mmCIF file of C-alpha atoms in Angstrom:
data_model
loop_
_atom_site.group_PDB
_atom_site.id
_atom_site.type_symbol
_atom_site.label_atom_id
_atom_site.label_comp_id
_atom_site.label_asym_id
_atom_site.label_seq_id
_atom_site.Cartn_x
_atom_site.Cartn_y
_atom_site.Cartn_z
ATOM 1 C CA MET A 27 23.639 3.870 -20.282
ATOM 2 C CA GLU A 28 22.878 1.035 -17.793
ATOM 3 C CA SER A 29 19.043 0.465 -17.266
ATOM 4 C CA TYR A 30 18.657 0.472 -13.556
ATOM 5 C CA THR A 31 15.763 -1.131 -11.748
ATOM 6 C CA THR A 32 14.474 1.043 -9.084
ATOM 7 C CA ILE A 33 12.412 0.351 -6.377
ATOM 8 C CA THR A 34 11.308 3.798 -4.725
ATOM 9 C CA GLU A 35 10.742 4.517 -1.053
ATOM 10 C CA GLY A 36 7.442 3.477 0.078
ATOM 11 C CA MET A 37 7.014 1.065 -2.641
ATOM 12 C CA ILE A 38 6.595 -2.565 -1.926
ATOM 13 C CA MET A 39 7.602 -5.513 -4.036
ATOM 14 C CA GLU A 40 7.415 -9.132 -3.234
ATOM 15 C CA GLY A 41 8.429 -12.009 -5.594
ATOM 16 C CA LYS A 42 11.240 -12.991 -7.636
ATOM 17 C CA LEU A 43 13.479 -10.623 -9.503
ATOM 18 C CA ASP A 44 16.003 -11.791 -12.242
ATOM 19 C CA ALA A 45 17.578 -8.552 -13.120
ATOM 20 C CA GLY A 46 20.066 -9.650 -15.452
ATOM 21 C CA GLN A 47 22.618 -6.877 -16.449
ATOM 22 C CA SER A 48 20.530 -4.222 -14.723
ATOM 23 C CA PRO A 49 21.734 -2.848 -11.515
ATOM 24 C CA VAL A 50 18.711 -2.668 -8.711
ATOM 25 C CA LEU A 51 18.449 -0.037 -6.431
ATOM 26 C CA ILE A 52 16.192 -0.579 -3.355
ATOM 27 C CA ALA A 53 15.237 2.557 -1.559
ATOM 28 C CA GLY A 54 11.599 0.830 -0.718
ATOM 29 C CA HIS A 55 10.505 -2.736 0.488
ATOM 30 C CA PHE A 56 11.525 -5.799 -1.234
ATOM 31 C CA LYS A 57 10.734 -9.422 -0.012
ATOM 32 C CA GLY A 58 11.859 -12.315 -1.951
ATOM 33 C CA GLU A 59 14.834 -13.381 -4.434
ATOM 34 C CA ILE A 60 16.850 -11.121 -6.621
ATOM 35 C CA ASN A 61 19.587 -12.307 -9.021
ATOM 36 C CA ALA A 62 21.384 -9.374 -10.379
ATOM 37 C CA ILE A 63 24.757 -8.159 -11.520
ATOM 38 C CA GLU A 64 24.650 -5.321 -8.819
ATOM 39 C CA VAL A 65 22.346 -4.659 -5.753
ATOM 40 C CA ILE A 66 22.238 -1.232 -3.719
ATOM 41 C CA LEU A 67 20.386 -1.298 -0.692
ATOM 42 C CA ASP A 68 19.634 2.465 0.272
ATOM 43 C CA ALA A 69 19.322 3.643 3.757
ATOM 44 C CA SER A 70 15.510 3.789 3.627
ATOM 45 C CA GLY A 71 15.617 0.430 1.942
ATOM 46 C CA MET A 72 14.229 -2.806 3.384
ATOM 47 C CA PHE A 73 15.083 -6.249 2.350
ATOM 48 C CA ASP A 74 14.011 -9.606 3.372
ATOM 49 C CA GLY A 75 14.899 -12.710 1.481
ATOM 50 C CA GLN A 76 18.003 -14.014 -0.659
ATOM 51 C CA ILE A 77 20.386 -11.962 -3.087
ATOM 52 C CA ASN A 78 22.783 -13.266 -5.469
ATOM 53 C CA ALA A 79 24.972 -10.546 -7.098
ATOM 54 C CA ALA A 80 28.403 -9.850 -8.397
ATOM 55 C CA LYS A 81 28.404 -6.582 -6.200
ATOM 56 C CA VAL A 82 26.290 -5.677 -3.225
ATOM 57 C CA GLU A 83 26.082 -2.509 -1.190
ATOM 58 C CA LEU A 84 24.072 -2.402 1.992
ATOM 59 C CA SER A 85 23.247 0.753 3.399
ATOM 60 C CA GLY A 86 19.610 -0.218 4.571
ATOM 61 C CA ASN A 87 17.883 -3.098 6.745
ATOM 62 C CA PHE A 88 18.982 -6.294 5.724
ATOM 63 C CA LYS A 89 17.496 -9.778 6.529
ATOM 64 C CA GLY A 90 18.275 -13.145 5.004
ATOM 65 C CA LYS A 91 20.975 -14.442 2.771
ATOM 66 C CA LEU A 92 23.445 -13.108 0.782
ATOM 67 C CA THR A 93 25.732 -14.275 -1.713
ATOM 68 C CA THR A 94 28.340 -11.974 -3.744
ATOM 69 C CA GLU A 95 31.921 -11.085 -4.707
ATOM 70 C CA GLU A 96 32.117 -7.900 -3.223
ATOM 71 C CA LEU A 97 30.532 -6.681 -0.408
ATOM 72 C CA ASN A 98 30.036 -3.125 0.971
ATOM 73 C CA ILE A 99 28.219 -2.329 4.213
ATOM 74 C CA GLY A 100 27.463 1.201 4.849
ATOM 75 C CA SER A 101 27.391 2.728 8.125
ATOM 76 C CA THR A 102 23.574 3.210 8.411
ATOM 77 C CA ALA A 103 23.227 -0.502 7.535
ATOM 78 C CA ALA A 104 21.313 -2.910 9.917
ATOM 79 C CA ILE A 105 22.230 -6.260 9.112
ATOM 80 C CA ASP A 106 20.756 -9.828 10.128
ATOM 81 C CA GLY A 107 21.708 -12.786 8.097
ATOM 82 C CA ASP A 108 24.178 -15.173 6.454
ATOM 83 C CA LEU A 109 26.548 -13.374 4.351
ATOM 84 C CA LYS A 110 28.963 -14.995 1.892
ATOM 85 C CA THR A 111 31.762 -12.813 0.180
ATOM 86 C CA ASN A 112 35.074 -12.704 -1.053
ATOM 87 C CA SER A 113 35.732 -9.225 -0.453
ATOM 88 C CA LEU A 114 34.271 -7.331 2.704
ATOM 89 C CA VAL A 115 34.205 -3.739 3.740
ATOM 90 C CA ILE A 116 32.147 -2.615 6.978
ATOM 91 C CA GLU A 117 31.757 0.936 7.889
ATOM 92 C CA LEU A 118 31.844 2.244 11.248
ATOM 93 C CA GLY A 119 28.414 2.342 12.774
ATOM 94 C CA ALA A 120 26.876 -0.638 10.742
ATOM 95 C CA GLU A 121 25.004 -2.922 13.003
ATOM 96 C CA VAL A 122 25.901 -6.623 11.639
ATOM 97 C CA SER A 123 24.792 -9.899 13.028
ATOM 98 C CA GLY A 124 24.645 -13.428 11.623
ATOM 99 C CA THR A 125 27.308 -15.318 9.791
ATOM 100 C CA ILE A 126 30.051 -14.097 7.489
ATOM 101 C CA GLY A 127 32.070 -16.660 5.166
ATOM 102 C CA ARG A 128 33.829 -16.914 2.133
ATOM 103 C CA LYS A 129 31.963 -17.616 -1.007
ATOM 104 C CA SER A 130 32.503 -20.938 -2.415
ATOM 105 C CA MET B 3 20.407 7.000 -11.108
ATOM 106 C CA ASP B 4 17.132 8.386 -9.643
ATOM 107 C CA LYS B 5 15.850 6.861 -6.816
ATOM 108 C CA SER B 6 12.573 8.904 -6.926
ATOM 109 C CA LYS B 7 11.510 7.152 -10.211
ATOM 110 C CA ALA B 8 10.222 3.375 -10.190
ATOM 111 C CA VAL B 9 11.543 1.459 -12.840
ATOM 112 C CA ILE B 10 12.006 -2.394 -13.960
ATOM 113 C CA GLY B 11 15.187 -2.305 -16.158
ATOM 114 C CA ALA B 12 15.344 -3.593 -19.795
ATOM 115 C CA ASP B 13 17.286 -6.913 -18.769
ATOM 116 C CA ALA B 14 15.030 -7.593 -15.759
ATOM 117 C CA LYS B 15 12.279 -9.879 -15.164
ATOM 118 C CA PHE B 16 10.153 -9.976 -12.259
ATOM 119 C CA VAL B 17 7.317 -12.435 -10.797
ATOM 120 C CA GLY B 18 5.457 -11.477 -8.001
ATOM 121 C CA THR B 19 3.446 -8.237 -6.664
ATOM 122 C CA ILE B 20 3.954 -4.725 -6.718
ATOM 123 C CA SER B 21 2.163 -2.249 -4.507
ATOM 124 C CA ASN B 22 2.232 1.247 -3.287
ATOM 125 C CA VAL B 23 3.573 3.124 -6.078
ATOM 126 C CA LYS B 24 2.469 6.106 -7.853
ATOM 127 C CA SER B 25 4.270 5.970 -11.055
ATOM 128 C CA ILE B 26 6.134 3.392 -12.469
ATOM 129 C CA GLU B 27 7.907 2.710 -15.781
ATOM 130 C CA ILE B 28 8.385 -0.942 -17.301
ATOM 131 C CA GLU B 29 11.358 -1.683 -19.849
ATOM 132 C CA GLY B 30 11.719 -5.285 -18.779
ATOM 133 C CA VAL B 31 9.398 -8.276 -18.084
ATOM 134 C CA VAL B 32 6.956 -8.018 -15.218
ATOM 135 C CA GLU B 33 4.258 -10.876 -14.281
ATOM 136 C CA ALA B 34 2.158 -9.109 -11.380
ATOM 137 C CA ASP B 35 -0.796 -7.066 -10.413
ATOM 138 C CA LEU B 36 -0.373 -3.551 -10.359
ATOM 139 C CA LYS B 37 -2.394 -0.485 -9.073
ATOM 140 C CA ALA B 38 -0.596 2.889 -9.642
ATOM 141 C CA GLU B 39 -1.533 6.518 -10.718
ATOM 142 C CA LYS B 40 0.591 6.217 -13.580
ATOM 143 C CA LEU B 41 1.967 3.198 -15.802
ATOM 144 C CA SER B 42 4.460 3.222 -18.432
ATOM 145 C CA ILE B 43 5.282 0.371 -20.304
ATOM 146 C CA GLY B 44 8.454 0.974 -22.559
ATOM 147 C CA ALA B 45 9.058 -0.093 -26.106
ATOM 148 C CA SER B 46 11.067 -3.212 -24.602
ATOM 149 C CA GLY B 47 8.673 -3.653 -21.888
ATOM 150 C CA LYS B 48 6.267 -6.480 -21.529
ATOM 151 C CA PHE B 49 3.563 -6.463 -18.882
ATOM 152 C CA VAL B 50 1.219 -9.606 -18.074
ATOM 153 C CA GLY B 51 -1.143 -8.997 -15.019
ATOM 154 C CA GLU B 52 -4.122 -6.952 -13.627
ATOM 155 C CA VAL B 53 -3.676 -3.273 -14.072
ATOM 156 C CA ASN B 54 -5.640 -0.473 -11.992
ATOM 157 C CA SER B 55 -4.316 2.974 -13.057
ATOM 158 C CA ASP B 56 -5.299 6.673 -13.834
ATOM 159 C CA LEU B 57 -3.199 6.927 -16.932
ATOM 160 C CA VAL B 58 -1.492 4.189 -18.680
ATOM 161 C CA VAL B 59 1.061 4.576 -21.877
ATOM 162 C CA ILE B 60 1.718 1.658 -23.769
ATOM 163 C CA GLY B 61 4.740 1.185 -26.189
ATOM 164 C CA GLY B 62 5.456 -2.478 -25.226
ATOM 165 C CA SER B 63 3.337 -5.628 -24.889
ATOM 166 C CA TYR B 64 0.534 -5.795 -22.315
ATOM 167 C CA ASP B 65 -1.626 -9.049 -21.687
ATOM 168 C CA GLY B 66 -4.125 -9.059 -18.839
ATOM 169 C CA THR B 67 -7.299 -6.854 -17.639
ATOM 170 C CA MET B 68 -6.694 -3.093 -17.437
ATOM 171 C CA ARG B 69 -8.749 -0.722 -15.821
ATOM 172 C CA ALA B 70 -7.520 3.001 -16.614
ATOM 173 C CA GLY B 71 -8.708 6.626 -16.852
ATOM 174 C CA SER B 72 -6.573 7.181 -19.922
ATOM 175 C CA ILE B 73 -4.672 4.886 -22.311
ATOM 176 C CA TRP B 74 -2.306 5.836 -24.990
ATOM 177 C CA ALA B 75 -1.227 3.017 -27.104
ATOM 178 C CA THR B 76 1.768 4.248 -29.189
ATOM 179 C CA GLN B 77 2.934 2.977 -32.568
ATOM 180 C CA THR B 78 4.915 -0.031 -31.016
ATOM 181 C CA ALA B 79 2.077 -1.016 -28.625
ATOM 182 C CA GLN B 80 0.848 -4.807 -28.571
ATOM 183 C CA ILE B 81 -2.039 -5.398 -26.406
ATOM 184 C CA ALA B 82 -4.078 -8.693 -25.508
ATOM 185 C CA GLY B 83 -6.748 -9.374 -22.876
ATOM 186 C CA GLU B 84 -9.298 -6.909 -21.987
ATOM 187 C CA ILE B 85 -9.004 -2.965 -21.673
ATOM 188 C CA HIS B 86 -11.359 -0.816 -19.863
ATOM 189 C CA TYR B 87 -11.067 2.962 -20.164
ATOM 190 C CA GLN B 88 -12.324 6.363 -20.027
ATOM 191 C CA SER B 89 -10.365 7.837 -22.732
ATOM 192 C CA LEU B 90 -8.374 5.778 -25.300
ATOM 193 C CA GLN B 91 -5.801 7.092 -27.909
ATOM 194 C CA MET B 92 -4.030 4.997 -30.553
ATOM 195 C CA ASP B 93 -1.125 5.707 -32.541
ATOM 196 C CA ARG B 94 -1.011 4.153 -36.152
ATOM 197 C CA GLY B 95 0.758 1.153 -35.922
ATOM 198 C CA ALA B 96 -0.447 -0.061 -32.327
ATOM 199 C CA ALA B 97 -1.503 -3.497 -32.375
ATOM 200 C CA LEU B 98 -4.806 -4.206 -30.408
ATOM 201 C CA ASN B 99 -5.937 -7.930 -30.123
ATOM 202 C CA CYS B 100 -8.269 -7.431 -27.071
ATOM 203 C CA ARG B 101 -11.588 -6.807 -25.624
ATOM 204 C CA VAL B 102 -11.949 -2.989 -25.716
ATOM 205 C CA VAL B 103 -14.554 -1.815 -22.902
ATOM 206 C CA HIS B 104 -15.653 1.969 -22.692
ATOM 207 C CA ASN B 105 -16.447 2.582 -18.886
ATOM 208 C CA TRP B 106 -19.635 4.613 -18.990
ATOM 209 C CA GLU B 107 -19.599 5.126 -15.205
ATOM 210 C CA ASP B 108 -17.890 7.965 -13.763
ATOM 211 C CA PRO B 109 -14.456 7.429 -12.434
ATOM 212 C CA VAL B 110 -14.956 5.865 -8.687
ATOM 213 C CA VAL B 111 -13.771 9.024 -6.503
ATOM 214 C CA ALA B 112 -12.972 9.283 -2.696
ATOM 215 C CA GLY B 113 -15.869 11.138 -1.040
ATOM 216 C CA GLU B 114 -18.229 9.966 -3.730
ATOM 217 C CA SER B 115 -21.372 9.993 -1.446
ATOM 218 C CA GLU B 116 -20.671 13.715 -0.630
ATOM 219 C CA ALA B 117 -20.655 14.666 -4.293
ATOM 220 C CA GLU B 118 -24.131 12.897 -4.723
ATOM 221 C CA GLU B 119 -25.944 14.835 -2.186
ATOM 222 C CA PRO B 120 -26.274 18.451 -4.052
ATOM 223 C CA VAL B 121 -27.249 16.676 -7.243
ATOM 224 C CA ALA B 122 -30.172 15.061 -5.209
ATOM 225 C CA GLU B 123 -31.207 18.404 -3.944
ATOM 226 C CA ALA B 124 -30.872 20.442 -7.392
ATOM 227 C CA ASP B 125 -33.251 17.599 -8.627
ATOM 228 C CA ALA B 126 -35.801 17.953 -5.845
ATOM 229 C CA GLU B 127 -35.983 21.957 -6.182
ATOM 230 C CA PRO B 128 -37.647 22.375 -9.522
ATOM 231 C CA GLU B 129 -40.278 19.545 -8.840
ATOM 232 C CA ALA B 130 -41.242 21.837 -5.546
ATOM 233 C CA LYS B 131 -41.594 24.801 -7.869
ATOM 234 C CA GLN B 132 -43.953 23.186 -10.359
#
């Protein structure tokens, strides 16, 4: 089984996370930089900073920069930032502002 | 995938600060200062930094200053630095290369001043009778 890195609701992490092959689930608050294979920002999650990942799912509050191959934005997401992706899905209801471009 | 349990995964490395967490499991590498009710460092886990916790289970490696109520070092544990404890359990094989300090003082509990008052009254009474 994959070994998840989980930031629970209410928990605050600030710094740099190099998660390698461990997918990251954020239900709490993360400020800083994440490099991972997969990042999931839960509806209760808050992120402020930069994400580099192969696959990203955003359902929470995101602010910052994001570079990913595959991006899925859920209906509960609130996003303000610079998104770079090659594949994008935005569900109805998501609040997205900022710039969206292809990952070079 | 359980989002109610805080975990740093086996392949992950985190440098920074962690706060506002009750219970956390470290399977990866962490450089941080941590205050929690329960900390568990798994066999593959490595933790560097200051720890304040009621209960700590160490199966991996630790370096830093730890203040804990109970510490359980399992057979794969490697501990460096300094540990302050109320109760300590060590399994055969656990490697301790550290300063070990038993904390004689009672653990600091919220509302400590309230608890002290009845004790002072109890001491005063027998004296009055004499």
